[in-house]
Tab-separated table of C-alpha atoms and ligand atoms in Angstrom:
chain	number	residue	atom	x	y	z
A	1	MET	CA	48.311	-32.015	-53.752
A	2	SER	CA	50.476	-28.897	-53.644
A	3	THR	CA	50.068	-26.449	-50.769
A	4	THR	CA	49.061	-23.757	-53.286
A	5	ILE	CA	46.038	-25.767	-54.332
A	6	GLU	CA	45.174	-26.659	-50.737
A	7	SER	CA	45.250	-22.963	-49.805
A	8	ALA	CA	43.102	-22.033	-52.782
A	9	ASP	CA	40.548	-24.631	-51.777
A	10	LYS	CA	40.575	-23.302	-48.227
A	11	TYR	CA	40.455	-19.524	-48.774
A	12	MET	CA	38.637	-18.899	-52.038
A	13	PHE	CA	35.070	-19.350	-53.193
A	14	GLN	CA	34.792	-22.648	-54.998
A	15	THR	CA	33.339	-21.053	-58.134
A	16	TYR	CA	35.761	-22.670	-60.560
A	17	GLY	CA	36.400	-26.294	-61.417
A	18	ARG	CA	40.074	-25.561	-61.869
A	19	PHE	CA	42.678	-27.858	-63.363
A	20	PRO	CA	45.206	-28.949	-60.719
A	21	VAL	CA	47.989	-26.806	-62.168
A	22	THR	CA	49.518	-23.624	-60.752
A	23	LEU	CA	50.981	-21.443	-63.477
A	24	VAL	CA	53.747	-19.056	-62.547
A	25	ARG	CA	55.258	-17.727	-65.768
A	26	GLY	CA	54.538	-17.306	-69.468
A	27	GLU	CA	56.296	-16.268	-72.639
A	28	GLY	CA	54.803	-16.252	-76.130
A	29	CYS	CA	52.687	-19.405	-76.495
A	30	ARG	CA	54.390	-21.154	-73.547
A	31	VAL	CA	53.525	-21.195	-69.854
A	32	TRP	CA	55.274	-22.922	-66.959
A	33	ASP	CA	53.895	-24.329	-63.721
A	34	GLU	CA	55.317	-24.326	-60.180
A	35	GLU	CA	57.353	-27.455	-60.880
A	36	GLY	CA	58.883	-25.935	-63.991
A	37	LYS	CA	56.856	-28.060	-66.399
A	38	GLU	CA	56.338	-26.374	-69.765
A	39	TYR	CA	53.007	-26.223	-71.588
A	40	ILE	CA	52.126	-24.973	-75.059
A	41	ASP	CA	49.097	-22.814	-74.499
A	42	PHE	CA	46.110	-23.296	-76.820
A	43	VAL	CA	43.780	-21.511	-74.402
A	44	GLY	CA	45.518	-18.131	-74.236
A	45	GLY	CA	43.647	-17.101	-71.093
A	46	ILE	CA	40.394	-17.957	-72.967
A	47	ALA	CA	41.003	-16.034	-76.201
A	48	VAL	CA	42.591	-13.136	-74.311
A	49	CYS	CA	46.381	-13.198	-74.714
A	50	SER	CA	46.452	-12.726	-78.481
A	51	LEU	CA	49.985	-11.317	-78.568
A	52	GLY	CA	51.137	-14.128	-76.283
A	53	HIS	CA	52.355	-14.063	-72.694
A	54	SER	CA	54.810	-11.390	-71.552
A	55	ALA	CA	54.490	-9.693	-74.936
A	56	PRO	CA	57.347	-7.146	-74.987
A	57	ILE	CA	55.132	-4.306	-76.241
A	58	VAL	CA	52.645	-4.908	-73.421
A	59	THR	CA	55.378	-5.028	-70.791
A	60	ARG	CA	56.977	-1.844	-72.120
A	61	VAL	CA	53.757	0.194	-72.312
A	62	LEU	CA	52.659	-1.071	-68.891
A	63	GLU	CA	55.909	0.072	-67.387
A	64	GLU	CA	55.964	3.462	-69.119
A	65	GLN	CA	52.312	4.312	-68.486
A	66	SER	CA	52.408	3.119	-64.870
A	67	LYS	CA	55.080	5.736	-64.232
A	68	LYS	CA	52.926	8.471	-65.792
A	69	LEU	CA	49.311	7.921	-64.730
A	70	VAL	CA	47.380	4.811	-63.713
A	71	HIS	CA	43.894	6.030	-62.786
A	72	VAL	CA	42.040	9.299	-62.267
A	73	SER	CA	38.385	8.290	-62.968
A	74	ASN	CA	36.155	9.433	-65.795
A	75	LEU	CA	35.617	12.829	-64.220
A	76	TYR	CA	38.581	13.908	-66.363
A	77	TYR	CA	39.895	13.379	-69.874
A	78	THR	CA	42.937	11.174	-70.300
A	79	LEU	CA	45.021	10.813	-73.455
A	80	PRO	CA	45.337	7.010	-73.869
A	81	GLN	CA	41.551	6.587	-73.627
A	82	ILE	CA	41.021	9.030	-76.485
A	83	ASP	CA	43.733	7.334	-78.577
A	84	LEU	CA	42.110	3.940	-78.149
A	85	ALA	CA	38.616	5.253	-78.904
A	86	ARG	CA	39.865	6.959	-82.071
A	87	LEU	CA	41.670	3.837	-83.241
A	88	LEU	CA	38.608	1.638	-82.628
A	89	VAL	CA	36.313	4.067	-84.450
A	90	GLU	CA	38.706	4.457	-87.389
A	91	ASN	CA	38.818	0.695	-87.814
A	92	SER	CA	35.154	-0.220	-87.349
A	93	PHE	CA	31.573	0.630	-88.348
A	94	ALA	CA	31.193	2.563	-85.104
A	95	ASP	CA	31.263	6.285	-84.331
A	96	ARG	CA	31.614	6.173	-80.553
A	97	VAL	CA	33.021	4.001	-77.790
A	98	PHE	CA	32.148	3.463	-74.127
A	99	PHE	CA	34.839	1.772	-72.011
A	100	CYS	CA	34.241	-0.612	-69.122
A	101	ASN	CA	36.075	-3.533	-67.512
A	102	SER	CA	34.780	-6.848	-68.822
A	103	GLY	CA	32.672	-8.592	-71.397
A	104	ALA	CA	29.652	-8.811	-69.139
A	105	GLU	CA	29.848	-5.095	-68.446
A	106	ALA	CA	30.120	-4.284	-72.136
A	107	ASN	CA	26.982	-6.351	-72.754
A	108	GLU	CA	25.219	-4.657	-69.835
A	109	ALA	CA	25.996	-1.331	-71.458
A	110	ALA	CA	24.684	-2.601	-74.807
A	111	ILE	CA	21.444	-3.838	-73.215
A	112	LYS	CA	20.975	-0.522	-71.414
A	113	LEU	CA	21.671	1.496	-74.561
A	114	ALA	CA	19.226	-0.547	-76.645
A	115	ARG	CA	16.512	-0.167	-74.000
A	116	ARG	CA	17.061	3.556	-73.641
A	117	TYR	CA	17.115	4.102	-77.387
A	118	ALA	CA	13.833	2.218	-77.756
A	119	ASN	CA	12.239	4.113	-74.887
A	120	GLU	CA	13.220	7.440	-76.440
A	121	ILE	CA	12.112	6.564	-79.952
A	122	SER	CA	9.067	4.388	-79.345
A	123	GLY	CA	8.005	5.068	-75.772
A	124	THR	CA	7.345	2.236	-73.375
A	125	GLY	CA	6.319	-1.265	-74.410
A	126	LYS	CA	9.155	-1.956	-76.832
A	127	HIS	CA	11.643	-3.500	-74.473
A	128	LEU	CA	12.159	-7.211	-75.249
A	129	ILE	CA	15.598	-8.441	-76.173
A	130	ILE	CA	15.954	-11.559	-78.283
A	131	SER	CA	19.049	-13.674	-77.876
A	132	MET	CA	19.964	-17.162	-78.958
A	133	ASP	CA	19.703	-20.620	-77.459
A	134	ASN	CA	23.141	-21.759	-76.371
A	135	SER	CA	24.478	-18.194	-76.314
A	136	PHE	CA	26.823	-16.752	-73.719
A	137	HIS	CA	26.778	-13.077	-72.759
A	138	GLY	CA	28.152	-12.993	-69.207
A	139	ARG	CA	27.391	-13.631	-65.544
A	140	THR	CA	25.799	-10.439	-64.223
A	141	MET	CA	22.035	-10.632	-63.626
A	142	ALA	CA	21.158	-8.956	-66.932
A	143	THR	CA	23.718	-10.802	-69.034
A	144	LEU	CA	22.914	-14.191	-67.534
A	145	SER	CA	19.254	-13.446	-68.176
A	146	ALA	CA	20.316	-12.915	-71.805
A	147	THR	CA	22.321	-16.147	-71.871
A	148	GLY	CA	20.513	-19.096	-73.452
A	149	GLN	CA	21.945	-21.836	-71.238
A	150	ALA	CA	19.976	-23.354	-68.371
A	151	LYS	CA	23.111	-24.395	-66.486
A	152	ILE	CA	24.190	-20.751	-66.174
A	153	GLN	CA	20.751	-19.510	-65.088
A	154	THR	CA	19.944	-22.245	-62.556
A	155	GLY	CA	19.354	-21.052	-59.008
A	156	TYR	CA	19.147	-17.331	-59.762
A	157	ASP	CA	15.392	-16.918	-60.062
A	158	PRO	CA	13.774	-14.572	-60.577
A	159	LEU	CA	15.791	-13.756	-63.691
A	160	LEU	CA	15.357	-10.333	-65.240
A	161	GLU	CA	12.277	-9.958	-67.375
A	162	GLY	CA	12.352	-9.014	-70.999
A	163	PHE	CA	14.460	-11.672	-72.700
A	164	ARG	CA	13.240	-14.080	-75.354
A	165	PHE	CA	15.196	-16.917	-76.946
A	166	VAL	CA	15.274	-18.393	-80.430
A	167	PRO	CA	17.568	-21.029	-81.978
A	168	PHE	CA	20.803	-19.788	-83.577
A	169	ASN	CA	20.857	-20.055	-87.391
A	170	ASP	CA	17.057	-20.076	-87.638
A	171	LEU	CA	15.694	-16.989	-89.434
A	172	ASN	CA	12.110	-18.286	-89.501
A	173	ARG	CA	11.937	-18.576	-85.748
A	174	LEU	CA	13.553	-15.173	-85.390
A	175	GLU	CA	11.023	-13.637	-87.748
A	176	GLN	CA	8.156	-15.100	-85.706
A	177	ALA	CA	9.644	-13.829	-82.452
A	178	LEU	CA	10.426	-10.328	-83.750
A	179	ASP	CA	7.169	-8.581	-82.910
A	180	GLU	CA	6.457	-4.961	-81.917
A	181	SER	CA	7.614	-5.533	-78.351
A	182	VAL	CA	11.196	-6.382	-79.379
A	183	CYS	CA	13.769	-3.604	-79.064
A	184	ALA	CA	16.949	-5.532	-79.840
A	185	VAL	CA	18.507	-8.764	-81.040
A	186	MET	CA	21.757	-9.781	-79.403
A	187	VAL	CA	23.957	-12.407	-81.025
A	188	GLU	CA	27.497	-13.716	-81.104
A	189	PRO	CA	28.573	-13.873	-84.772
A	190	ILE	CA	30.226	-17.196	-83.850
A	191	GLN	CA	29.032	-18.837	-80.626
A	192	GLY	CA	32.173	-19.413	-78.561
A	193	GLU	CA	31.119	-20.910	-75.228
A	194	GLY	CA	28.219	-22.573	-77.038
A	195	GLY	CA	30.702	-24.863	-78.797
A	196	VAL	CA	32.288	-22.817	-81.621
A	197	VAL	CA	29.085	-22.726	-83.674
A	198	CYS	CA	29.431	-20.746	-86.910
A	199	PRO	CA	26.621	-18.890	-88.675
A	200	ASP	CA	25.220	-20.296	-91.913
A	201	PRO	CA	26.491	-18.234	-94.875
A	202	ASP	CA	23.490	-15.882	-95.146
A	203	TYR	CA	22.295	-15.978	-91.553
A	204	LEU	CA	23.810	-12.711	-90.323
A	205	LYS	CA	22.667	-10.878	-93.471
A	206	GLY	CA	19.148	-12.159	-92.915
A	207	LEU	CA	19.344	-11.130	-89.284
A	208	ARG	CA	20.455	-7.635	-90.253
A	209	LYS	CA	17.622	-7.310	-92.757
A	210	LEU	CA	14.961	-8.460	-90.285
A	211	CYS	CA	16.243	-6.120	-87.579
A	212	SER	CA	16.210	-3.144	-89.940
A	213	GLU	CA	12.690	-3.941	-91.176
A	214	ARG	CA	11.277	-4.393	-87.677
A	215	LYS	CA	13.217	-1.502	-86.132
A	216	ALA	CA	15.094	-3.685	-83.689
A	217	THR	CA	18.636	-2.788	-82.668
A	218	LEU	CA	21.224	-5.346	-83.768
A	219	ILE	CA	23.877	-6.063	-81.151
A	220	PHE	CA	26.890	-8.206	-82.008
A	221	ASP	CA	28.678	-9.651	-78.995
A	222	GLU	CA	32.241	-9.890	-80.294
A	223	VAL	CA	33.746	-10.287	-76.832
A	224	GLN	CA	35.362	-13.605	-77.840
A	225	VAL	CA	35.592	-13.423	-81.644
A	226	GLY	CA	36.574	-9.759	-82.062
A	227	MET	CA	40.068	-8.239	-82.065
A	228	GLY	CA	41.477	-10.378	-84.850
A	229	ARG	CA	40.542	-13.826	-83.546
A	230	THR	CA	38.958	-14.873	-86.865
A	231	GLY	CA	41.534	-13.249	-89.149
A	232	ARG	CA	39.567	-10.010	-89.568
A	233	LEU	CA	39.642	-7.339	-86.895
A	234	PHE	CA	35.952	-8.033	-86.234
A	235	CYS	CA	34.226	-11.300	-87.019
A	236	HIS	CA	31.190	-9.698	-88.692
A	237	GLU	CA	33.464	-8.340	-91.451
A	238	HIS	CA	33.531	-11.877	-92.905
A	239	TYR	CA	29.776	-11.779	-93.446
A	240	GLY	CA	29.302	-8.358	-95.070
A	241	VAL	CA	27.070	-6.913	-92.361
A	242	THR	CA	27.430	-4.347	-89.609
A	243	PRO	CA	25.554	-4.179	-86.312
A	244	ASP	CA	24.208	-1.068	-84.578
A	245	ILE	CA	26.064	-1.909	-81.374
A	246	MET	CA	29.091	-4.141	-80.795
A	247	THR	CA	30.759	-5.314	-77.618
A	248	LEU	CA	34.420	-6.207	-77.104
A	249	ALA	CA	36.530	-7.383	-74.193
A	250	LYS	CA	38.686	-10.493	-73.982
A	251	ALA	CA	41.632	-9.789	-76.313
A	252	LEU	CA	41.301	-6.009	-76.175
A	253	GLY	CA	43.812	-5.676	-73.332
A	254	ASN	CA	45.855	-8.868	-73.887
A	255	GLY	CA	45.078	-9.762	-70.270
A	256	LEU	CA	44.470	-6.393	-68.676
A	257	PRO	CA	40.792	-6.074	-67.790
A	258	ILE	CA	38.931	-3.937	-70.299
A	259	GLY	CA	35.628	-4.034	-72.136
A	260	ALA	CA	34.142	-1.718	-74.720
A	261	MET	CA	30.755	-0.997	-76.232
A	262	LEU	CA	30.752	0.632	-79.651
A	263	SER	CA	27.841	2.053	-81.609
A	264	THR	CA	26.852	4.307	-84.460
A	265	GLU	CA	26.223	7.997	-83.793
A	266	GLU	CA	22.451	7.539	-83.946
A	267	PHE	CA	22.375	4.986	-81.145
A	268	SER	CA	25.033	6.688	-79.065
A	269	ARG	CA	22.781	9.698	-78.640
A	270	ALA	CA	20.511	7.706	-76.323
A	271	PHE	CA	23.247	7.959	-73.667
A	272	GLY	CA	23.968	11.419	-72.258
A	273	PRO	CA	25.856	12.650	-69.202
A	274	GLY	CA	24.803	10.597	-66.184
A	275	SER	CA	23.002	7.856	-68.086
A	276	HIS	CA	25.743	5.247	-67.654
A	277	ALA	CA	29.125	5.198	-65.908
A	278	THR	CA	31.923	3.205	-64.332
A	279	THR	CA	34.764	4.192	-61.995
A	280	PHE	CA	37.500	2.126	-63.596
A	281	GLY	CA	36.357	1.878	-67.222
A	282	GLY	CA	39.131	2.865	-69.623
A	283	THR	CA	41.865	3.833	-67.170
A	284	PRO	CA	44.959	5.420	-68.751
A	285	LEU	CA	46.980	2.323	-67.818
A	286	VAL	CA	44.696	-0.194	-69.466
A	287	THR	CA	43.839	1.907	-72.521
A	288	ALA	CA	47.511	2.655	-73.188
A	289	VAL	CA	48.153	-1.083	-73.286
A	290	SER	CA	45.053	-1.754	-75.390
A	291	THR	CA	46.076	0.886	-77.911
A	292	ALA	CA	49.437	-0.842	-78.308
A	293	VAL	CA	47.687	-4.226	-78.609
A	294	LEU	CA	45.305	-2.959	-81.293
A	295	ARG	CA	48.142	-1.276	-83.226
A	296	SER	CA	50.111	-4.493	-83.102
A	297	ILE	CA	47.151	-6.546	-84.380
A	298	LEU	CA	46.682	-4.079	-87.243
A	299	ASP	CA	50.297	-3.329	-88.160
A	300	ASP	CA	52.343	-6.465	-87.432
A	301	GLY	CA	50.702	-8.833	-89.898
A	302	LEU	CA	48.779	-10.681	-87.185
A	303	LEU	CA	45.517	-10.814	-89.141
A	304	GLU	CA	47.255	-12.367	-92.153
A	305	HIS	CA	49.127	-14.782	-89.881
A	306	CYS	CA	45.901	-15.735	-88.086
A	307	THR	CA	44.174	-16.421	-91.413
A	308	SER	CA	46.906	-18.620	-92.866
A	309	ILE	CA	47.895	-20.457	-89.690
A	310	GLY	CA	44.229	-20.899	-88.746
A	311	HIS	CA	43.598	-22.444	-92.134
A	312	TYR	CA	46.535	-24.810	-91.662
A	313	PHE	CA	45.390	-25.725	-88.142
A	314	LYS	CA	41.853	-26.452	-89.329
A	315	GLU	CA	43.128	-28.672	-92.151
A	316	ARG	CA	45.256	-30.666	-89.718
A	317	LEU	CA	42.253	-31.100	-87.399
A	318	GLU	CA	40.112	-32.177	-90.341
A	319	GLU	CA	42.768	-34.787	-91.175
A	320	LEU	CA	42.395	-36.086	-87.620
A	321	GLY	CA	38.636	-36.074	-88.121
A	322	ARG	CA	38.918	-38.384	-91.118
A	323	LYS	CA	41.081	-40.764	-89.134
A	324	HIS	CA	39.293	-40.899	-85.766
A	325	SER	CA	35.661	-41.898	-85.425
A	326	LEU	CA	35.514	-40.078	-82.050
A	327	ILE	CA	35.578	-36.782	-83.973
A	328	LYS	CA	32.169	-35.721	-85.204
A	329	GLU	CA	32.917	-32.316	-86.729
A	330	VAL	CA	35.634	-29.652	-87.008
A	331	ARG	CA	34.376	-26.042	-86.991
A	332	GLY	CA	35.598	-22.476	-86.749
A	333	LEU	CA	37.321	-19.594	-88.436
A	334	GLY	CA	40.835	-18.223	-88.037
A	335	LEU	CA	42.086	-19.155	-84.593
A	336	ILE	CA	38.834	-20.068	-82.928
A	337	LEU	CA	38.480	-23.731	-83.763
A	338	GLY	CA	36.293	-26.412	-82.268
A	339	VAL	CA	36.419	-30.192	-82.528
A	340	GLU	CA	33.092	-31.787	-81.647
A	341	LEU	CA	33.514	-35.275	-80.230
A	342	ASN	CA	31.108	-38.176	-79.845
A	343	THR	CA	32.270	-38.414	-76.244
A	344	PRO	CA	32.994	-36.059	-73.305
A	345	GLY	CA	36.114	-33.976	-73.929
A	346	ALA	CA	37.399	-33.772	-70.341
A	347	PRO	CA	39.632	-36.909	-70.460
A	348	ILE	CA	41.240	-35.619	-73.674
A	349	VAL	CA	41.877	-32.224	-72.074
A	350	THR	CA	43.535	-33.945	-69.106
A	351	ALA	CA	45.654	-36.191	-71.323
A	352	CYS	CA	46.783	-33.159	-73.354
A	353	GLN	CA	47.728	-31.381	-70.147
A	354	GLU	CA	49.817	-34.329	-69.028
A	355	ALA	CA	51.531	-34.222	-72.407
A	356	GLY	CA	52.260	-30.486	-71.997
A	357	PHE	CA	49.414	-28.789	-73.901
A	358	LEU	CA	46.713	-26.535	-72.487
A	359	ILE	CA	43.372	-26.905	-74.237
A	360	VAL	CA	39.805	-26.425	-72.991
A	361	CYS	CA	36.291	-27.619	-73.777
A	362	ALA	CA	33.319	-25.525	-74.821
A	363	GLN	CA	30.249	-27.438	-73.699
A	364	GLU	CA	30.921	-31.024	-72.652
A	365	ASN	CA	32.064	-32.441	-75.930
A	366	VAL	CA	33.739	-29.737	-77.988
A	367	LEU	CA	37.492	-29.239	-77.761
A	368	ARG	CA	38.105	-25.531	-78.242
A	369	PHE	CA	41.364	-24.029	-79.505
A	370	VAL	CA	41.878	-20.274	-79.035
A	371	PRO	CA	45.681	-19.885	-78.858
A	372	PRO	CA	47.595	-16.626	-79.055
A	373	LEU	CA	47.442	-15.245	-82.614
A	374	ILE	CA	51.227	-15.627	-82.811
A	375	VAL	CA	51.051	-19.439	-82.609
A	376	GLU	CA	53.442	-21.163	-85.038
A	377	LYS	CA	53.182	-24.178	-87.312
A	378	ASP	CA	55.492	-26.426	-85.267
A	379	GLU	CA	53.419	-25.771	-82.126
A	380	ILE	CA	50.285	-26.797	-84.016
A	381	ASP	CA	52.042	-29.871	-85.432
A	382	ARG	CA	53.103	-30.964	-81.970
A	383	LEU	CA	49.573	-30.565	-80.601
A	384	VAL	CA	48.018	-32.431	-83.528
A	385	GLU	CA	50.492	-35.330	-83.160
A	386	THR	CA	49.675	-35.507	-79.450
A	387	LEU	CA	45.916	-35.439	-80.102
A	388	ASP	CA	46.378	-38.178	-82.690
A	389	ARG	CA	48.125	-40.354	-80.140
A	390	ILE	CA	45.567	-39.640	-77.396
A	391	LEU	CA	42.603	-40.330	-79.672
A	392	ASP	CA	44.197	-43.643	-80.698
A	393	LYS	CA	44.070	-44.721	-77.065
A	394	ASN	CA	40.524	-43.504	-76.333
B	1	PLP	C1	33.652	-14.308	-72.179
B	1	PLP	C2	32.431	-13.784	-72.832
B	1	PLP	C3	31.596	-12.845	-72.190
B	1	PLP	C4	31.800	-12.430	-70.748
B	1	PLP	O1	33.000	-11.755	-70.569
B	1	PLP	P1	33.533	-11.522	-69.072
B	1	PLP	O2	34.745	-10.650	-69.292
B	1	PLP	O3	33.872	-12.865	-68.525
B	1	PLP	O4	32.474	-10.850	-68.323
B	1	PLP	C5	30.517	-12.337	-72.888
B	1	PLP	N1	30.270	-12.716	-74.148
B	1	PLP	C6	31.040	-13.610	-74.802
B	1	PLP	C7	30.715	-13.977	-76.204
B	1	PLP	C8	32.138	-14.182	-74.157
B	1	PLP	O5	32.876	-15.092	-74.782
């Protein structure tokens, strides 16, 4: 074992089951480890590095902005933060943006806003939040209480009160659960960590309708599927519905830590000065980079590329599915694709790594592919050929 890994095991909390690889450099869809071995990266920092590693625009803006202003706190206005907020509002259903530092924090903000809105409009008693079985919303106490996975909640009792779970893609169960005490419904338009589970065609429309009828706030957690991942800037655009609140993080900064909560004007009014805050949220450094990332996604043909290459990728995986009985189903949209196996995925992930490809599982048995949006056909072909070979042997 390398001394790097020994030191990590000695000095750091053992919170991650890491792969025994130390990465030192990246460029585009490639990364290299300490020994100089090259990998094609189909993880992209978990759906984060959409423009690829060492993207020139990111490097340039980082350098320029770091010479101007890195951080001053939200006691003052800064220009990049306003630019990013304007660009997000101009390209979404939303009227206002709150910046923070991660997906969990964006969801915390959404939960707080929904509660405060309900308290202002309806008084106390309307405070329950419904989320989905198998969902993932983060690791803080509130967001893990909203996460429908026992393995993430185990050992943290008492969890926060006020969360109720229903199965994803089940409007009947949602309707039954949506009583007077419910203030919000929180859902990922496509469940990422849950195993790349897509909504049935009319599910999100039905969800929107029920929420409007019962006066429950609809929150879309687009932390993983937003920012162009599915071929539209936001995943919900595919389904012809808009939420009241949306959260973003992962790809928003291409690797710099940033989260955002967006909402319509009506909902935003429930937050006033002092009602919510963060020291770091939306620093000039990070928002300058994010603005460049968002512009690039919108202006450089990345959405079109994601749609066509994602389609190609899915077809190639479906071909594999017809050939290998280990593959149960191929799912996903754009460049979030999942291959459900009849067997644990870990040995396949390891074999891919040995062959020079980074991939990751969602749940035990779903191979998940969330590469940079700039991934090319020959990179996909090489991965698919490798998977074909590995599946032959397993
Ligand atoms: C990753 C993720 C989060 C949590 O984001 P962090 O930045 O890790 O806190 C929340 N929701 C979804 C859908 C995610 O994929």
